[in-house]
Amino acid sequence: LFPNNNSNGNLEDVLSSITVRHDLIDCFQQYEQCVNHYPQKLNHSRIYSYLDMILYPNAIVNGKDLRKEEFRNYRNHTHWNLHHEYLDPLYSFLSPYFQAQ
């Protein structure tokens, strides 16, 4: 299923595809291409960096770092486009399990 029912990936791939400010993700992907020959993988740096730019200077609230996965608000429509067509296959797959009875 992840990231799009056609290719291998992870949650970060999905989130990168549904960002509201995709221009920031494009910048980071250029950076990833530049450093891809180094042995250290970037893993989850892309989304952390995206949120760092979006949330600046308010990334830490009440001692919680909102850039970190455990404190991210995945429902925040100013960060994520939850109606993006990229999510259509996932919604189609899950919809039978959430139909009102």
Protein backbone atom coordinates (compact mmCIF):
# COMPACT_ATOMS: atom_id res chain seq x y z
CA LEU A 1 0.00 0.00 0.00
CA PHE A 2 2.70 2.51 0.82
CA PRO A 3 3.43 4.88 -0.66
CA ASN A 4 0.94 4.70 -3.52
CA ASN A 5 -0.10 1.09 -4.12
CA ASN A 6 2.29 0.91 -7.09
CA SER A 7 5.78 1.40 -5.70
CA ASN A 8 7.80 0.65 -2.59
CA GLY A 9 8.21 3.35 -0.01
CA ASN A 10 7.35 4.55 3.46
CA LEU A 11 5.32 7.12 5.36
CA GLU A 12 7.85 9.83 4.54
CA ASP A 13 7.23 9.25 0.82
CA VAL A 14 3.49 9.72 1.36
CA LEU A 15 3.96 12.85 3.45
CA SER A 16 6.39 14.31 0.91
CA SER A 17 3.76 13.90 -1.77
CA ILE A 18 0.97 15.65 0.15
CA THR A 19 2.83 18.65 1.55
CA VAL A 20 1.17 22.01 1.17
CA ARG A 21 4.50 23.73 0.45
CA HIS A 22 5.89 21.28 -2.09
CA ASP A 23 8.54 23.80 -3.13
CA LEU A 24 10.32 23.12 0.18
CA ILE A 25 10.29 19.39 -0.48
CA ASP A 26 11.70 20.00 -3.97
CA CYS A 27 14.62 21.90 -2.41
CA PHE A 28 15.34 19.07 -0.04
CA GLN A 29 15.15 16.47 -2.80
CA GLN A 30 17.80 18.42 -4.71
CA TYR A 31 19.94 18.31 -1.59
CA GLU A 32 19.35 14.54 -1.28
CA GLN A 33 20.53 14.04 -4.86
CA CYS A 34 23.64 16.09 -4.14
CA VAL A 35 24.64 13.99 -1.11
CA ASN A 36 23.35 10.58 -2.25
CA HIS A 37 26.86 9.20 -2.78
CA TYR A 38 27.69 9.54 0.93
CA PRO A 39 27.18 6.42 3.07
CA GLN A 40 24.97 8.18 5.66
CA LYS A 41 21.30 7.93 4.68
CA LEU A 42 18.97 10.86 5.32
CA ASN A 43 16.03 8.61 6.32
CA HIS A 44 13.46 10.90 7.95
CA SER A 45 15.28 14.20 7.54
CA ARG A 46 13.08 15.46 4.72
CA ILE A 47 9.86 15.78 6.74
CA TYR A 48 11.71 17.06 9.80
CA SER A 49 13.33 19.78 7.67
CA TYR A 50 10.02 20.60 5.97
CA LEU A 51 8.34 21.12 9.34
CA ASP A 52 11.35 23.06 10.57
CA MET A 53 10.75 25.59 7.77
CA ILE A 54 6.95 25.64 8.15
CA LEU A 55 6.94 25.96 11.94
CA TYR A 56 9.81 28.42 12.34
CA PRO A 57 10.18 30.03 14.88
CA ASN A 58 7.51 28.06 16.78
CA ALA A 59 8.78 24.51 16.37
CA ILE A 60 8.94 23.89 20.12
CA VAL A 61 5.77 24.47 22.13
CA ASN A 62 5.47 23.61 25.82
CA GLY A 63 8.68 21.60 25.61
CA LYS A 64 7.41 19.51 22.67
CA ASP A 65 9.34 19.56 19.42
CA LEU A 66 6.53 19.62 16.83
CA ARG A 67 8.98 18.53 14.12
CA LYS A 68 9.43 15.13 15.76
CA GLU A 69 7.18 12.29 14.69
CA GLU A 70 5.55 11.74 18.08
CA PHE A 71 4.37 15.37 18.25
CA ARG A 72 3.45 16.02 14.60
CA ASN A 73 -0.07 17.04 13.75
CA TYR A 74 -0.85 15.02 10.63
CA ARG A 75 -4.30 16.62 10.43
CA ASN A 76 -2.98 20.16 10.13
CA HIS A 77 -4.24 21.39 6.76
CA THR A 78 -1.59 24.13 6.64
CA HIS A 79 1.09 21.39 6.52
CA TRP A 80 -0.59 18.50 4.70
CA ASN A 81 -3.13 18.30 1.89
CA LEU A 82 -5.26 15.38 3.03
CA HIS A 83 -7.41 15.72 -0.08
CA HIS A 84 -4.48 15.30 -2.46
CA GLU A 85 -5.15 12.89 -5.34
CA TYR A 86 -2.04 10.99 -4.28
CA LEU A 87 -4.09 9.59 -1.38
CA ASP A 88 -6.98 8.39 -3.54
CA PRO A 89 -5.76 4.75 -3.80
CA LEU A 90 -5.34 4.60 -0.02
CA TYR A 91 -8.81 6.08 0.55
CA SER A 92 -10.31 3.64 -1.95
CA PHE A 93 -8.69 0.71 -0.20
CA LEU A 94 -9.80 1.81 3.27
CA SER A 95 -13.28 3.14 2.48
CA PRO A 96 -15.10 -0.25 2.73
CA TYR A 97 -13.84 -0.58 6.29
CA PHE A 98 -15.17 2.83 7.34
CA GLN A 99 -18.58 2.86 5.69
CA ALA A 100 -21.48 3.85 7.96
CA GLN A 101 -23.79 0.94 8.67
